Short mmCIF file of C-alpha atoms in Angstrom, two decimals:
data_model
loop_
_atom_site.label_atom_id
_atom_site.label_comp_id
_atom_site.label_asym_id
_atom_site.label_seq_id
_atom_site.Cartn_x
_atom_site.Cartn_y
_atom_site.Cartn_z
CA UNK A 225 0.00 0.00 0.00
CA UNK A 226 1.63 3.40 -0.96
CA UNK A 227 1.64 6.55 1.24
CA UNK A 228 -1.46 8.66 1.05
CA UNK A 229 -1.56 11.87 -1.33
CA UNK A 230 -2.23 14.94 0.52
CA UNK A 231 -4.74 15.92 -2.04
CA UNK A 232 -7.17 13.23 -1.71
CA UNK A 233 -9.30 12.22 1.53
CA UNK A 234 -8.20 9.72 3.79
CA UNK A 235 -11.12 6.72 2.55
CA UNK A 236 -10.14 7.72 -1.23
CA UNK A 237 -6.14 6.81 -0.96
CA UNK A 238 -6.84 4.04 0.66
CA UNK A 239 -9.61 2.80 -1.97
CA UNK A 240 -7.03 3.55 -4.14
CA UNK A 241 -4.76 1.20 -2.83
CA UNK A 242 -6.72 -1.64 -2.05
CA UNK A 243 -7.94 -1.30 -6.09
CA UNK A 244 -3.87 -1.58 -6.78
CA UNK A 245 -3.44 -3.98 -4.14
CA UNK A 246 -6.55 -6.51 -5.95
CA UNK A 247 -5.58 -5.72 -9.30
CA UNK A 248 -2.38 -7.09 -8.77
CA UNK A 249 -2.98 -9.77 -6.93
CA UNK A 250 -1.00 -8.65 -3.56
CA UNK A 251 -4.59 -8.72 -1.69
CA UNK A 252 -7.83 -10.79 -2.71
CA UNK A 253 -11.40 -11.69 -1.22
CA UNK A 254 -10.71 -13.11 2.24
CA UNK A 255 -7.19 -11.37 2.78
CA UNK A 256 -6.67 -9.61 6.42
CA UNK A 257 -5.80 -6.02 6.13
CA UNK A 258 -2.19 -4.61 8.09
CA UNK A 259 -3.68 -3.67 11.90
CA UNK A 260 -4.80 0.39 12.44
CA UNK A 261 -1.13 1.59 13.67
CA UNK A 262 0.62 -0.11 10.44
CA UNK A 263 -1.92 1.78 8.17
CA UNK A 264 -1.40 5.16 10.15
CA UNK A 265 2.03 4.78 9.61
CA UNK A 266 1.71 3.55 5.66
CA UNK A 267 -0.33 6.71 5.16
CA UNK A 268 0.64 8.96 7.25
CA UNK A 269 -2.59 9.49 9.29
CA UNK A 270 -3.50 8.91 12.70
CA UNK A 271 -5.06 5.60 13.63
CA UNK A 272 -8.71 7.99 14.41
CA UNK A 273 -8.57 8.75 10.33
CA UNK A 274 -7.91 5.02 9.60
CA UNK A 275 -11.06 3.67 11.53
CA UNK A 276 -13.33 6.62 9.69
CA UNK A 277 -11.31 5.09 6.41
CA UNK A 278 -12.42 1.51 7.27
CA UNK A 279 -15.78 2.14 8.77
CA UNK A 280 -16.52 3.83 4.90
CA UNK A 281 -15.30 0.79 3.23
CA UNK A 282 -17.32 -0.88 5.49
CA UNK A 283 -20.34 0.19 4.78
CA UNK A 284 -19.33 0.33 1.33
CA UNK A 285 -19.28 -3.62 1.29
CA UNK A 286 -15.15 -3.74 0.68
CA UNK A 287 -14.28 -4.89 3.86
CA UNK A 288 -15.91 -6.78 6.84
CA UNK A 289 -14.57 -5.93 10.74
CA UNK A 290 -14.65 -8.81 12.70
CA UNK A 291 -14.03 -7.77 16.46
CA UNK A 292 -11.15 -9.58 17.77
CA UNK A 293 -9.64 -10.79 14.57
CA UNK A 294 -9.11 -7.31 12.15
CA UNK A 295 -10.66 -6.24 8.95
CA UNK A 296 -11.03 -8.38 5.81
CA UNK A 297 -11.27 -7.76 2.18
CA UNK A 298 -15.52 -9.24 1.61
CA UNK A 299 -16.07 -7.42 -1.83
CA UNK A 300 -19.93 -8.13 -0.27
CA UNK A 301 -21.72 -4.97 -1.74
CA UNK A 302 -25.56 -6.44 -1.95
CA UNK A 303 -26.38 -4.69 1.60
CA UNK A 304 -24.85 -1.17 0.33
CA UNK A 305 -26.60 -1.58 -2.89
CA UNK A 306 -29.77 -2.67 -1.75
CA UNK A 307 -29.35 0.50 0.71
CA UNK A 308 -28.45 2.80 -1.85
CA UNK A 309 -31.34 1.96 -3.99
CA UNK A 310 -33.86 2.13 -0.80
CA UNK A 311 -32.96 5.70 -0.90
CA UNK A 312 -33.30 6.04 -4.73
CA UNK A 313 -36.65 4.83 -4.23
CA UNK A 314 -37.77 7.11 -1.42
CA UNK A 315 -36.37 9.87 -3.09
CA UNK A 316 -38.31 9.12 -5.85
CA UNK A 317 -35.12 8.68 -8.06
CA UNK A 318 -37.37 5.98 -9.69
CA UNK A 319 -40.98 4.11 -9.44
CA UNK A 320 -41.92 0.76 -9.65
CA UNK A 321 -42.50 0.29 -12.49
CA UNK A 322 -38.56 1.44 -13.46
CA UNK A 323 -38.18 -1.41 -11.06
CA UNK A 324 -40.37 -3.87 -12.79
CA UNK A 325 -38.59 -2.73 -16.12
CA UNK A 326 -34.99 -3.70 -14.87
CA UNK A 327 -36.25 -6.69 -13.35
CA UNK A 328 -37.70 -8.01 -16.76
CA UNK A 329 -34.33 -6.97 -18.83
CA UNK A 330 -32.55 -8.87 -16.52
CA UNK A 331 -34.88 -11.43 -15.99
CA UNK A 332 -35.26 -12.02 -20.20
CA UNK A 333 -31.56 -12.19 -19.76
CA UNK A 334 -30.98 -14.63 -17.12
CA UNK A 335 -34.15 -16.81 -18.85
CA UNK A 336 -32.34 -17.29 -21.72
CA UNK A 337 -29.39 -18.02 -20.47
CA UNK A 338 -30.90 -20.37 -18.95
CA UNK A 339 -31.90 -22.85 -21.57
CA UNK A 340 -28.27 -23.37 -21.85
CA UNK A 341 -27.22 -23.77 -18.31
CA UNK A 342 -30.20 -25.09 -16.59
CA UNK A 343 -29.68 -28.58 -14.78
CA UNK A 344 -32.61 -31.33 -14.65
CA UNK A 345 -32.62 -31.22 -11.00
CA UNK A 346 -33.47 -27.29 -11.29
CA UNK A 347 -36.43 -27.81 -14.07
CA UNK A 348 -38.15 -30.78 -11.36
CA UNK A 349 -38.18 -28.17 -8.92
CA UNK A 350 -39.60 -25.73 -11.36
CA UNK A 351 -42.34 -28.20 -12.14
CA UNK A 352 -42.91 -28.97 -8.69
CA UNK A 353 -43.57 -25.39 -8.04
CA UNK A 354 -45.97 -24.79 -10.63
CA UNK A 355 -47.43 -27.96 -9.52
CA UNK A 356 -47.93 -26.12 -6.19
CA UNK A 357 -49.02 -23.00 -7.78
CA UNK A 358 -51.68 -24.58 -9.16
CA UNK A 359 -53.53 -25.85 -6.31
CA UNK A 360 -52.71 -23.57 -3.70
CA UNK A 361 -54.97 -20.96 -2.74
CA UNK A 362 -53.35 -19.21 -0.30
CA UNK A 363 -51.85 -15.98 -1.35
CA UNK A 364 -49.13 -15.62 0.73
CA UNK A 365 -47.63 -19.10 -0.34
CA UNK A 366 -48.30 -18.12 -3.86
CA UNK A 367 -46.13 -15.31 -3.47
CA UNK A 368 -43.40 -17.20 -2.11
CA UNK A 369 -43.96 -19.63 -4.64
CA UNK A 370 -43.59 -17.26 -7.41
CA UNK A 371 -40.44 -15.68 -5.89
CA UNK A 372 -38.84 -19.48 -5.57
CA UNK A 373 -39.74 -19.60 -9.05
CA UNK A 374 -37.94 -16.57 -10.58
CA UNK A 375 -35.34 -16.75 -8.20
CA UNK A 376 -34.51 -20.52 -9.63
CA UNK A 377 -34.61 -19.19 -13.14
CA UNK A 378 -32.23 -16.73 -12.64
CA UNK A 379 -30.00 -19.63 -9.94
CA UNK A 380 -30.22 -21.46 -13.66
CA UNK A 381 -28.30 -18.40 -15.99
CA UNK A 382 -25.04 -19.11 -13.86
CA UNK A 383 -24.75 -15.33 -14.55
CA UNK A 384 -23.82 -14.29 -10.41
CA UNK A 385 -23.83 -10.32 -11.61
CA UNK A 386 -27.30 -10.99 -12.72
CA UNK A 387 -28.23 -12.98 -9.65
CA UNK A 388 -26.90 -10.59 -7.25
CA UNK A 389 -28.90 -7.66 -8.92
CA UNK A 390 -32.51 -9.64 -8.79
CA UNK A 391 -31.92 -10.40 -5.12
CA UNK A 392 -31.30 -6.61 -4.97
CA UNK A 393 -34.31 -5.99 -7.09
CA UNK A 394 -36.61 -8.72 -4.52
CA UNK A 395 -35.55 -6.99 -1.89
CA UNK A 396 -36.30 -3.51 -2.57
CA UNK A 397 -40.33 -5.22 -3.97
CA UNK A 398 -40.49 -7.25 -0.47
CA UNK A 399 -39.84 -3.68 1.50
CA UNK A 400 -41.91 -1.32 -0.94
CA UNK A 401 -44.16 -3.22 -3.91
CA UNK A 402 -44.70 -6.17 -1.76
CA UNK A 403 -48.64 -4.85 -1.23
CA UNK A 404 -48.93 -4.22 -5.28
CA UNK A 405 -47.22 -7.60 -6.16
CA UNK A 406 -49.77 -9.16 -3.75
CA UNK A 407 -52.53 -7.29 -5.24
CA UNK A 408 -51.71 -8.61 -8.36
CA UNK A 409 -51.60 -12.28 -7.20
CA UNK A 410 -55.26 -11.54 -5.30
CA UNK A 411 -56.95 -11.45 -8.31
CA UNK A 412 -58.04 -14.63 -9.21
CA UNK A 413 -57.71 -13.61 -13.34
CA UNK A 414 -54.17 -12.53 -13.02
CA UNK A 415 -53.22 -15.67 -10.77
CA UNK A 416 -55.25 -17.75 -13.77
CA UNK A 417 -53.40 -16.15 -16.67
CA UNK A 418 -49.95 -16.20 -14.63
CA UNK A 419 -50.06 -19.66 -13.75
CA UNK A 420 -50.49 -20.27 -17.65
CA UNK A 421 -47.61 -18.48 -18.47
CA UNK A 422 -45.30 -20.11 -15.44
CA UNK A 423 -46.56 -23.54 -17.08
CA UNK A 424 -44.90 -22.48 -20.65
CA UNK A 425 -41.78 -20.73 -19.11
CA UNK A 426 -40.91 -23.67 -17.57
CA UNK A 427 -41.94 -26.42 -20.89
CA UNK A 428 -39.81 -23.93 -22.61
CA UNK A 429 -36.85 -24.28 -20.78
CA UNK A 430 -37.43 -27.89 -20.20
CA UNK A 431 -37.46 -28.06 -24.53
CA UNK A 432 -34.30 -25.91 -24.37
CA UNK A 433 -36.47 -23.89 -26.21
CA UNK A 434 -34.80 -19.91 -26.09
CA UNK A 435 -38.06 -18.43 -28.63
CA UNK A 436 -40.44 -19.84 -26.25
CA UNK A 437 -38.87 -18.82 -23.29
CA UNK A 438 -38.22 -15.65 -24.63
CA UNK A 439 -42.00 -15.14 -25.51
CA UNK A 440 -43.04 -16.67 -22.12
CA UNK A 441 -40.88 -14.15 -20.49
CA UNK A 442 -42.54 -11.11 -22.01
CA UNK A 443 -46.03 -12.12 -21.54
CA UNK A 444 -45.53 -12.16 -17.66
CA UNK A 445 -43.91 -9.11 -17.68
CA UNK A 446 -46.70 -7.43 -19.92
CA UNK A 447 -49.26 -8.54 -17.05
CA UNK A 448 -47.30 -6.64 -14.70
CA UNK A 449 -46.38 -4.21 -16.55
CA UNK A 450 -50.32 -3.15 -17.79
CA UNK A 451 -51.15 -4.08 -14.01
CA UNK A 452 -48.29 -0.99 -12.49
CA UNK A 453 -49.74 1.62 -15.36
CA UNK A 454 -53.07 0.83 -14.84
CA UNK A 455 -53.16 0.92 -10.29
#
């Protein structure tokens, strides 16, 4: 880790360095940073600049602080993205359907995908879920059901970027859509017409079948999508 410029905050040089650090391989997911007093002294700081340093990349997802044993390099950023985007969202930075809108590009994505990667075990549990969908008629274990199911379609792209940003994505609707997704799954029409579509997105990727999916795939998201405008 080099010295820190004069010109840049404390949190910056020391991003900085941990991006020179990774990109050359001297540190990598899992490595222990040097203890407070070695980093003061690397940088020049004192050790009360280094912990406001680490306590950003902390919450920043770059580093986890495990009392008793130091700081380590996580690279876990879900819980500062899904944080980020909370605030998005209450700031009205963007609505749900925007939300809805990324979810289905990624979603088309990760579908089609998909039909490539998808392993036999994962299509029996996709038919055992729309098995369940079909005869269950409570709503709150049809929306589970349905999040299972998306969830195991994007599990199937073997894309972990795209993964990472639908859990994102299903976290932000379970805090602030949940009621409209529920809504949506109330109606005994939608459910109907959903279930239909479920049925064929999963025949399609059992035929290996990208057209179909791809088709499948847009027709659920049209529901929603008419659904969001319309509410």
């Amino acid at each position: 880790m080099e010295k820190q410029d004069s010109s840049k905050r404390t949190y910056e040089s020391i991003i900085d360095s941990i991006k020179t650090d990774l990109i050359t391989g001297k540190l990598s997911s899992g490595d222990k940073l040097p203890p407070e007093r070695d980093l003061a002294r690397q940088f020049g700081v004192s050790r009360t600049s280094i912990r406001e340093a680490l306590r950003t990349l902390e919450i920043l997802g770059v580093i986890e602080s495990i009392q008793g044993s130091g700081n380590f390099i996580t690279g876990n950023y879900t819980k500062s993205l899904t944080e980020s985007m909370s605030m998005m969202f209450l700031l009205q930075q963007f609505n749900s359907l925007q939300i809805s809108e990324l979810r289905e590009a990624l979603e088309t994505k990760a579908a089609l995908l998909a039909v490539e990667n998808i392993t036999d075990e994962q299509i029996k549990r996709l038919e055992e879920i729309v098995g369940e969908m079909a005869v269950t008629e409570d709503e709150n274990k049809n929306v589970a059901l349905d999040s299972e199911l998306h969830y195991t379609i994007a599990a199937a792209s073997h894309n972990s970027i795209i993964i990472q940003i639908l859990k994102i994505l299903e976290e932000l609707i379970n805090i602030y859509i949940k009621d409209r997704r529920k809504e949506i799954l109330s109606n005994r029409d939608n459910v109907s017409r959903l279930q239909n579509i479920h049925e064929k997105i999963v025949h399609s990727l059992k035929a290996r079948d990208s057209k179909a999916t791809h088709e499948a795939i847009m027709q659920h998201f049209d529901i929603i999508a008419q659904y969001i405008k319309h509410n």
